[in-house]
Coordinates of C-alpha atoms in Angstrom, one line a residue:
Chain A
M1 CA 119.8 90.7 110.8
S2 CA 120.1 94.4 108.6
T3 CA 122.9 94.6 105.6
L4 CA 122.8 98.2 105.2
N5 CA 124.3 100.9 107.4
Q6 CA 122.9 103.8 108.7
A7 CA 123.3 106.2 105.4
Q8 CA 122.3 103.5 103.1
V9 CA 119.1 103.4 105.0
A10 CA 118.9 107.0 105.1
E11 CA 119.5 107.5 101.4
L12 CA 117.1 105.0 100.5
A13 CA 114.3 106.5 102.5
E14 CA 115.2 110.1 101.3
Y15 CA 114.9 108.1 97.5
L16 CA 112.2 106.5 98.2
E17 CA 109.9 109.7 99.8
T18 CA 111.2 112.2 97.5
C19 CA 109.3 110.2 94.5
E20 CA 106.0 109.7 96.3
L21 CA 106.1 113.6 97.6
D22 CA 107.1 114.4 93.6
A23 CA 105.1 111.3 91.9
K24 CA 107.6 109.8 90.5
E25 CA 107.8 106.2 89.3
A26 CA 110.9 104.6 91.5
T27 CA 113.5 102.0 90.5
K28 CA 113.1 98.9 92.6
I29 CA 115.6 99.4 95.6
T30 CA 116.8 95.3 95.5
D31 CA 118.2 96.2 92.0
R32 CA 121.1 98.0 93.9
Y33 CA 120.7 96.3 97.7
P34 CA 119.6 92.8 96.3
D35 CA 120.6 91.2 99.6
M36 CA 118.6 93.2 101.6
D37 CA 116.6 92.1 104.5
F38 CA 113.1 92.6 105.9
E39 CA 114.5 94.5 108.9
D40 CA 116.5 96.6 106.7
A41 CA 113.0 97.4 104.8
Y42 CA 111.2 98.4 107.6
D43 CA 114.6 100.5 109.1
I44 CA 113.8 102.3 105.9
Q45 CA 110.3 102.5 106.3
Y46 CA 111.0 104.1 110.0
A47 CA 113.2 106.6 108.4
I48 CA 110.7 107.7 106.1
R49 CA 108.1 107.5 108.8
R50 CA 110.9 110.3 111.1
R51 CA 111.1 112.4 108.0
K52 CA 107.5 113.1 107.8
L53 CA 107.1 113.5 111.5
D54 CA 110.0 116.1 111.5
R55 CA 108.6 118.3 108.6
G56 CA 105.1 118.2 111.7
H57 CA 103.5 115.8 109.9
T58 CA 101.3 113.4 112.6
L59 CA 100.8 109.7 112.6
A60 CA 97.1 108.8 111.4
G61 CA 97.2 105.3 112.3
L62 CA 98.5 101.9 110.5
K63 CA 97.5 100.2 108.0
V64 CA 98.2 95.9 107.3
G65 CA 98.9 94.8 103.3
L66 CA 99.0 91.5 101.2
T67 CA 96.3 90.2 103.4
S68 CA 94.7 88.3 101.2
R69 CA 95.7 84.8 100.8
A70 CA 95.8 85.1 96.8
K71 CA 97.9 88.0 97.2
M72 CA 100.4 86.7 99.7
K73 CA 100.6 83.4 97.4
Q74 CA 101.0 85.5 94.4
M75 CA 104.0 87.0 96.1
G76 CA 105.4 84.2 97.3
V77 CA 105.4 84.8 100.6
D78 CA 103.1 83.2 104.1
T79 CA 103.0 86.9 105.8
P80 CA 101.4 90.0 105.3
I81 CA 103.2 93.3 105.8
Y82 CA 102.6 96.7 107.7
G83 CA 102.8 100.6 106.9
F84 CA 102.0 103.6 108.4
L85 CA 99.6 106.4 107.5
A86 CA 100.3 110.2 107.9
D87 CA 97.8 112.9 108.4
Y88 CA 97.7 114.0 105.2
F89 CA 96.8 110.8 104.0
D90 CA 93.5 111.3 105.2
R91 CA 91.0 112.5 102.9
P92 CA 87.0 112.8 103.7
D93 CA 84.2 110.8 102.3
G94 CA 83.1 112.4 99.3
A95 CA 86.8 113.8 98.7
D96 CA 88.0 114.9 95.6
I97 CA 91.4 113.0 95.3
K98 CA 94.0 115.1 93.0
T99 CA 95.6 112.4 90.9
D100 CA 98.6 114.7 90.1
E101 CA 99.8 114.1 93.3
L102 CA 99.7 110.2 92.6
I103 CA 101.6 108.0 89.8
H104 CA 99.1 105.6 89.4
P105 CA 96.5 105.0 91.8
K106 CA 94.4 101.9 92.7
V107 CA 91.3 101.4 95.3
E108 CA 90.5 98.8 97.5
A109 CA 87.6 98.4 100.2
E110 CA 89.0 98.1 103.7
L111 CA 87.5 97.2 107.3
A112 CA 89.4 99.7 109.8
F113 CA 89.4 99.8 113.2
V114 CA 90.2 102.0 116.5
T115 CA 91.8 100.8 119.0
K116 CA 90.9 102.0 122.8
A117 CA 93.5 100.1 124.6
P118 CA 97.1 98.9 123.7
L119 CA 97.4 95.9 121.9
K120 CA 101.1 93.7 122.6
G121 CA 102.7 90.7 120.6
P122 CA 103.9 88.7 120.6
G123 CA 100.3 86.1 121.7
C124 CA 97.8 88.7 120.5
H125 CA 94.6 87.3 119.0
A126 CA 91.4 88.0 117.2
G127 CA 89.7 88.0 121.1
N128 CA 91.7 90.5 122.3
V129 CA 91.5 92.5 119.0
L130 CA 87.7 92.3 119.6
A131 CA 88.1 93.5 123.3
A132 CA 90.1 96.3 122.7
T133 CA 88.4 97.7 119.7
D134 CA 86.7 100.9 120.7
F135 CA 84.6 100.8 116.7
V136 CA 85.3 99.9 113.4
I137 CA 84.6 101.9 110.3
P138 CA 83.7 101.7 106.3
A139 CA 87.5 102.8 104.5
V140 CA 88.9 102.9 101.1
E141 CA 92.5 102.9 101.1
I142 CA 94.4 103.9 97.7
I143 CA 97.3 102.6 97.2
D144 CA 100.2 104.0 95.0
S145 CA 103.2 102.1 94.3
R146 CA 106.3 104.5 94.3
Y147 CA 107.1 101.5 92.1
E148 CA 106.9 101.3 88.0
N149 CA 104.0 99.3 87.0
F150 CA 103.3 98.3 90.8
R151 CA 106.2 95.3 90.4
F152 CA 107.9 94.9 93.2
D153 CA 109.4 92.2 95.7
L154 CA 108.4 92.5 99.2
V155 CA 111.7 93.7 100.9
S156 CA 111.1 96.7 97.9
V157 CA 107.5 97.3 98.9
I158 CA 107.8 97.1 102.9
A159 CA 110.6 99.9 102.3
D160 CA 108.1 101.5 100.6
N161 CA 105.8 102.3 103.4
A162 CA 103.5 99.2 101.9
S163 CA 102.7 101.4 99.0
S164 CA 100.8 103.5 101.3
S165 CA 99.5 106.8 100.1
R166 CA 95.6 108.3 100.3
F167 CA 92.2 106.8 102.8
V168 CA 89.0 107.7 103.4
L169 CA 86.7 107.0 105.7
G170 CA 82.9 107.1 106.0
G171 CA 79.3 105.5 106.3
R172 CA 78.4 104.3 109.8
M173 CA 80.7 103.3 112.8
A174 CA 79.7 100.5 114.8
R175 CA 81.1 98.3 117.5
P176 CA 82.3 95.1 116.7
S177 CA 79.8 93.1 118.8
D178 CA 77.3 94.4 116.4
I179 CA 78.7 93.6 113.3
D180 CA 79.8 89.8 111.5
A181 CA 82.6 91.2 110.0
R182 CA 83.9 87.8 108.8
N183 CA 80.7 87.9 106.6
L184 CA 80.6 91.4 106.1
G185 CA 79.7 92.2 102.7
V186 CA 81.4 95.1 100.1
V187 CA 80.4 96.4 96.5
L188 CA 83.1 98.5 95.1
E189 CA 81.8 100.4 92.4
R190 CA 83.9 102.8 89.7
N191 CA 81.6 104.9 87.9
G192 CA 78.3 103.5 88.5
E193 CA 79.6 100.0 87.5
I194 CA 80.0 96.8 90.0
V195 CA 83.6 96.3 89.6
E196 CA 84.4 94.1 92.7
L197 CA 82.7 92.4 95.6
G198 CA 83.6 90.4 98.5
A199 CA 83.1 89.5 102.6
G200 CA 85.4 90.1 105.4
A201 CA 86.5 86.5 105.6
A202 CA 89.1 88.1 102.2
V203 CA 91.5 89.7 105.1
L204 CA 93.0 86.5 106.9
G205 CA 89.7 84.2 107.7
H206 CA 88.6 87.8 109.8
P207 CA 89.7 91.2 109.8
A208 CA 90.4 91.5 113.2
A209 CA 93.4 89.0 112.6
S210 CA 94.5 91.1 110.7
V211 CA 95.2 93.3 114.0
A212 CA 96.6 90.7 115.6
L213 CA 99.2 89.6 113.1
L214 CA 99.8 93.8 112.9
A215 CA 100.4 93.5 116.9
N216 CA 102.1 90.5 116.8
M217 CA 105.1 92.2 114.0
L218 CA 105.3 95.2 116.0
G219 CA 106.2 93.0 119.2
E220 CA 108.9 91.6 117.2
R221 CA 110.1 95.3 116.8
D222 CA 109.2 95.4 121.1
E223 CA 106.7 97.9 120.1
E224 CA 102.6 98.0 120.5
I225 CA 99.1 99.1 118.7
P226 CA 98.6 102.3 121.3
S227 CA 95.1 103.2 122.4
G228 CA 93.1 105.3 120.0
T229 CA 94.8 103.6 116.8
L230 CA 93.2 103.6 113.9
I231 CA 94.5 100.8 111.8
L232 CA 93.8 99.7 108.1
T233 CA 93.4 96.0 107.9
G234 CA 94.1 95.1 104.1
G235 CA 92.0 95.4 101.0
I236 CA 88.7 93.0 101.4
T237 CA 88.5 93.2 97.6
A238 CA 91.2 93.3 94.8
A239 CA 92.8 96.8 94.1
V240 CA 91.1 98.8 91.2
T241 CA 92.7 101.0 89.2
V242 CA 91.2 104.4 88.8
N243 CA 92.1 107.4 86.5
K244 CA 91.8 111.1 86.3
G245 CA 87.3 111.8 85.9
D246 CA 86.5 108.1 87.6
A247 CA 84.1 108.2 90.7
V248 CA 83.9 105.6 93.2
N249 CA 81.3 104.5 96.2
V250 CA 81.7 100.9 98.1
R251 CA 78.8 100.2 99.8
F252 CA 79.3 97.8 102.9
Q253 CA 77.0 96.1 104.6
D254 CA 75.1 97.4 107.4
L255 CA 77.3 100.2 107.3
G256 CA 76.6 102.6 104.7
S257 CA 79.0 104.3 101.9
V258 CA 82.2 105.1 101.2
G259 CA 82.5 107.5 98.3
M260 CA 85.4 109.7 96.6
R261 CA 86.1 111.5 93.0
F262 CA 89.5 111.4 91.0
V263 CA 90.0 114.9 89.8
Chain B
M1 CA 63.3 73.9 65.3
N2 CA 60.0 71.5 64.5
E3 CA 58.3 69.7 67.4
Q4 CA 60.3 66.6 66.9
R5 CA 63.4 68.0 66.9
I6 CA 62.7 69.2 70.3
K7 CA 61.1 66.2 71.6
E8 CA 63.9 64.1 70.5
L9 CA 66.6 66.4 72.1
G10 CA 64.3 66.4 75.5
D11 CA 64.2 62.9 75.3
E12 CA 68.0 62.6 74.7
L13 CA 69.1 64.5 77.5
F14 CA 66.4 63.5 80.1
D15 CA 68.0 60.0 79.1
A16 CA 71.3 61.3 79.7
L17 CA 70.8 62.6 83.0
R18 CA 69.1 59.4 84.2
A19 CA 72.0 57.1 82.8
Q20 CA 74.5 59.8 84.3
R21 CA 75.7 60.0 80.7
M22 CA 77.6 63.5 78.8
I23 CA 76.2 64.4 74.9
A24 CA 77.6 66.4 72.7
P25 CA 76.3 70.3 71.9
L26 CA 73.0 70.6 70.9
T27 CA 74.8 74.1 69.2
E28 CA 77.0 71.3 67.7
R29 CA 74.2 69.3 65.7
E30 CA 71.9 72.2 65.5
P31 CA 73.9 75.3 64.5
D32 CA 70.6 77.1 64.4
I33 CA 68.8 76.6 67.9
T34 CA 67.7 79.2 69.2
I35 CA 67.1 79.7 72.8
D36 CA 63.6 79.4 72.4
D37 CA 64.2 76.3 70.6
A38 CA 66.4 75.8 73.8
Y39 CA 63.3 76.5 76.6
H40 CA 61.2 74.3 74.5
V41 CA 64.2 71.6 74.7
S42 CA 63.9 72.3 78.7
L43 CA 60.4 71.9 79.1
R44 CA 60.2 68.7 77.1
M45 CA 63.3 67.5 79.6
V46 CA 60.9 68.8 82.5
E47 CA 57.8 66.9 81.4
R48 CA 59.4 63.7 81.1
R49 CA 60.8 64.3 84.3
V50 CA 57.3 64.7 85.7
A51 CA 55.9 62.0 83.9
D52 CA 58.8 60.3 85.8
G53 CA 57.0 60.7 89.2
E54 CA 59.4 64.3 89.7
K55 CA 57.0 67.5 91.3
I56 CA 58.7 71.1 90.2
I57 CA 59.0 72.8 93.8
G58 CA 60.6 75.8 92.1
K59 CA 62.6 77.2 90.1
K60 CA 66.2 78.7 89.4
I61 CA 68.1 81.5 87.5
G62 CA 71.3 80.8 86.1
V63 CA 73.7 82.9 84.4
T64 CA 73.8 85.9 86.3
S65 CA 77.1 87.0 87.2
K66 CA 78.6 89.2 84.7
A67 CA 81.7 86.2 84.6
V68 CA 79.3 83.7 83.5
Q69 CA 78.3 86.1 81.0
N70 CA 81.1 86.9 79.6
M71 CA 82.1 83.7 78.9
L72 CA 78.6 82.6 77.0
N73 CA 78.4 85.9 75.3
V74 CA 74.8 86.6 76.4
H75 CA 73.3 89.7 78.3
Q76 CA 70.6 88.0 79.8
P77 CA 70.4 84.9 82.5
D78 CA 68.5 81.6 82.0
F79 CA 66.0 79.8 84.1
G80 CA 65.3 75.9 84.9
Y81 CA 63.0 74.1 87.0
L82 CA 63.8 72.5 90.5
T83 CA 61.8 69.3 91.3
D84 CA 61.5 67.6 94.9
R85 CA 64.0 64.7 94.0
M86 CA 67.0 68.0 93.5
V87 CA 66.7 68.9 97.3
Y88 CA 68.4 68.0 100.4
G89 CA 68.7 69.6 103.6
N90 CA 71.3 71.2 105.3
G91 CA 75.0 68.9 106.5
D92 CA 73.4 66.0 104.6
E93 CA 75.2 63.7 102.3
M94 CA 74.9 64.0 98.7
P95 CA 75.4 61.5 96.4
I96 CA 77.0 63.0 93.5
S97 CA 78.7 59.8 92.3
E98 CA 75.1 58.1 91.7
Q99 CA 73.8 61.3 90.6
L100 CA 75.6 64.1 88.4
I101 CA 77.9 63.8 86.1
Q102 CA 80.6 66.9 86.3
A103 CA 79.6 68.6 89.5
R104 CA 79.9 72.2 90.4
A105 CA 78.5 74.1 93.6
E106 CA 77.9 77.8 93.0
G107 CA 77.0 79.5 96.7
E108 CA 73.6 81.4 96.7
I109 CA 70.0 82.9 98.3
A110 CA 67.2 80.9 97.5
F111 CA 63.9 82.5 98.0
M112 CA 60.6 81.2 99.7
L113 CA 57.9 82.7 98.3
K114 CA 54.6 83.4 100.2
K115 CA 52.0 85.3 97.0
D116 CA 52.4 84.6 93.3
L117 CA 54.2 87.0 91.5
S118 CA 52.6 87.3 87.5
G119 CA 54.8 89.6 85.0
P120 CA 55.0 91.5 83.4
G121 CA 55.1 94.4 85.5
V122 CA 56.9 92.8 88.5
T123 CA 59.2 95.2 90.2
N124 CA 61.6 94.4 93.2
A125 CA 59.3 96.0 95.5
D126 CA 56.7 93.6 94.3
V127 CA 59.4 90.6 94.6
L128 CA 60.3 91.4 98.6
A129 CA 56.6 91.7 99.6
A130 CA 55.8 88.3 98.0
T131 CA 58.8 86.9 99.8
E132 CA 58.4 85.0 102.9
A133 CA 61.8 84.4 103.9
V134 CA 65.9 84.3 101.8
M135 CA 67.9 81.2 102.9
P136 CA 71.3 80.2 102.3
C137 CA 71.7 78.0 99.5
F138 CA 74.3 75.6 97.8
E139 CA 72.9 74.9 94.1
I140 CA 74.9 71.8 92.5
V141 CA 75.2 72.7 89.5
D142 CA 76.1 69.6 86.5
S143 CA 76.0 69.6 82.9
R144 CA 74.6 67.2 80.8
I145 CA 76.5 68.3 77.4
R146 CA 80.3 67.1 77.1
D147 CA 82.8 68.7 79.5
W148 CA 80.8 71.6 79.6
Q149 CA 81.3 72.6 76.5
I150 CA 78.0 75.1 76.3
K151 CA 76.4 77.8 74.7
I152 CA 73.8 79.5 76.0
Q153 CA 71.1 77.5 73.7
D154 CA 72.9 74.3 75.6
T155 CA 72.6 75.3 79.2
V156 CA 69.6 76.8 78.7
A157 CA 67.8 72.9 76.8
D158 CA 69.9 71.6 79.8
N159 CA 67.4 72.7 82.7
A160 CA 70.1 75.6 83.0
S161 CA 72.6 73.2 84.2
C162 CA 71.0 72.4 87.3
G163 CA 71.6 69.3 89.6
L164 CA 70.9 69.4 93.0
F165 CA 70.6 72.3 95.8
V166 CA 71.0 72.4 99.6
L167 CA 69.1 74.6 101.9
G168 CA 70.7 75.8 104.9
D169 CA 68.5 76.0 108.4
N170 CA 67.9 79.1 108.9
A171 CA 65.2 81.6 106.4
V172 CA 65.4 85.3 107.6
D173 CA 62.9 88.3 106.4
P174 CA 63.9 89.9 103.8
R175 CA 62.9 93.0 105.4
K176 CA 66.0 92.3 107.8
V177 CA 68.9 92.5 105.2
D178 CA 70.2 94.6 102.6
L179 CA 70.1 91.8 99.9
A180 CA 72.3 93.4 97.6
T181 CA 75.3 93.8 100.1
V182 CA 74.8 90.4 101.8
G183 CA 78.3 88.9 102.1
M184 CA 79.4 85.4 101.5
V185 CA 81.9 83.3 102.4
V186 CA 82.2 79.6 100.6
E187 CA 84.4 77.0 102.0
K188 CA 86.4 73.9 100.9
N189 CA 87.1 71.1 103.3
G190 CA 87.7 73.8 105.6
S191 CA 89.5 76.6 103.6
I192 CA 88.0 79.6 102.2
I193 CA 87.6 79.6 98.9
S194 CA 85.8 82.6 97.9
T195 CA 84.1 85.6 99.3
G196 CA 81.1 87.5 97.1
A197 CA 78.5 89.4 97.8
G198 CA 74.4 89.8 97.3
A199 CA 75.5 92.2 94.1
A200 CA 77.2 89.7 91.9
A201 CA 73.9 88.9 91.2
L202 CA 72.7 91.3 88.3
G203 CA 73.0 94.0 90.9
S204 CA 71.1 92.2 93.8
P205 CA 69.2 88.9 94.2
V206 CA 66.3 90.9 93.8
N207 CA 66.4 91.6 90.3
C208 CA 67.2 87.8 89.2
V209 CA 63.5 87.3 90.9
A210 CA 62.5 90.1 89.5
W211 CA 63.4 89.7 85.6
L212 CA 62.0 86.1 86.4
A213 CA 58.4 87.0 86.8
N214 CA 58.8 89.0 84.3
T215 CA 60.1 86.6 81.9
L216 CA 57.7 84.0 82.9
G217 CA 55.2 86.7 82.8
R218 CA 55.4 87.1 79.1
F219 CA 54.5 82.8 78.7
G220 CA 51.2 83.5 80.9
I221 CA 53.7 81.6 83.6
S222 CA 53.5 83.3 87.2
L223 CA 55.6 82.4 90.0
K224 CA 53.7 80.4 92.7
A225 CA 52.9 81.1 96.6
G226 CA 55.0 78.2 98.3
E227 CA 58.0 77.9 95.5
V228 CA 61.5 78.5 96.2
I229 CA 63.4 80.5 93.9
L230 CA 67.4 80.2 93.7
S231 CA 68.3 83.3 92.2
G232 CA 72.1 82.7 91.3
S233 CA 75.6 82.3 92.2
L234 CA 77.2 85.2 94.2
V235 CA 81.2 83.5 93.7
P236 CA 82.6 81.9 91.3
L237 CA 81.5 78.1 90.4
E238 CA 83.8 75.3 92.1
P239 CA 83.9 72.0 90.9
V240 CA 83.8 69.1 93.2
V241 CA 84.0 65.1 94.3
P242 CA 82.8 62.6 96.3
G243 CA 84.6 63.4 99.7
D244 CA 84.7 67.0 99.9
F245 CA 82.8 69.1 102.3
M246 CA 81.7 72.5 101.8
R247 CA 80.1 75.0 103.4
V248 CA 78.7 79.0 102.7
E249 CA 78.0 81.6 105.6
I250 CA 76.3 84.2 104.6
G251 CA 76.1 87.9 106.6
G252 CA 72.9 87.9 108.6
I253 CA 71.2 84.9 106.4
G254 CA 73.3 82.2 108.2
S255 CA 74.9 78.9 106.8
A256 CA 74.2 75.5 105.0
S257 CA 76.9 73.0 104.5
V258 CA 77.0 69.8 102.0
R259 CA 78.5 66.2 102.3
F260 CA 79.7 65.4 98.8
V261 CA 80.0 61.2 98.5

């Protein structure tokens, strides 16, 4: 049940996207529209997506956020959220990431999936996901909530495209049958110091469960995950603040590493 | 600290262990106790255990995570002795109500040695060459010190807070895994409570074993072929009570589980 009309959705989409493009902080949109619901929030997110596609950008993939139990508990919700990745979010391994284009970036280590068959919910499960996965590849997502101090509620963050901002893929890809994604370890270093560690199970018990959940959430809008989609499955580690001058390197068990510098 | 006092404190800790009784922190009563003194107390405690029929089968390394080092305000690990009476098999019932006081579980990687390691000068390459296999392990730590109110000297004197331990039934050649990046997933009563990776212990569990070999080497002690070495926790400590079930799985190495009674 949406509560906003089309003009309000368009206005909020323009507001949030402008904040993203200008790297300036937004005020929480639920301050103005306290009755907004999930449907409104995803409507705004899809409007932001359309604005980018209309300007000639392409869709690079999808992401799932708030996938760790700790984060869900902290937000008082029992469901993760999703967002989209635009082509210009993509940065090569070892890239210089310009902090001037971002507000207050944080990095988290994730396992990315690339599909080779469509996935459609409801009823999608981890088995379907593994069968439809072409390969997995290490990823670092740079999230950058447009909201002041990353303070937001669930509805606000969905509208803000789940804080999506940049991502880097690297290391070695692998077939899902060749790795143990649940017990796959990651070690995140900033400027050579280990700051976060974890294993794949931090993401909903198994990163494939995150993709299944995405298919089921999209199913509610009668959409599917098309073949060939890149999906960032959610942070295995907590998000780590980065500043200009920081170098980040993440090692993935058996899959090499991903690195970048913030300039 | 004089020899008499070291002996008294070692005896007091041994008696507390056997009686499952907590004692006041040594650092409250002996404010000048050094870490060296504490190791001598620990040695006295383990001598009492050996005199009582226990056999030393290996060693444990503790205080390897940054979080615990910061808590204790030290920037080095510590070690304790493992005896035959501490070890349990995969899936066993562990009688913590009859043996321990305030148990906490930690997931670790255990090293089985096939060659002696004598420091100083032991490198990571030496450790790997001397390792027969690595195994998944739960160490159930315990403190004879009241309410875990420990400073570094207290835990060192108390055999590095060692309690009991469980080995899984997989033993993997260390050449087959990257011990710094292996992932760990810990479940308690069926829920995942923490995840971690090998680098949580001093950057790599291999660093921990090298540290131990070099530290003991300064006292003329070697790590022996056949010994089991617990290399330090990769996840936060978890308090456990009788009735709890815990399971740890390590990527590329295997799993271990234990039921507390």
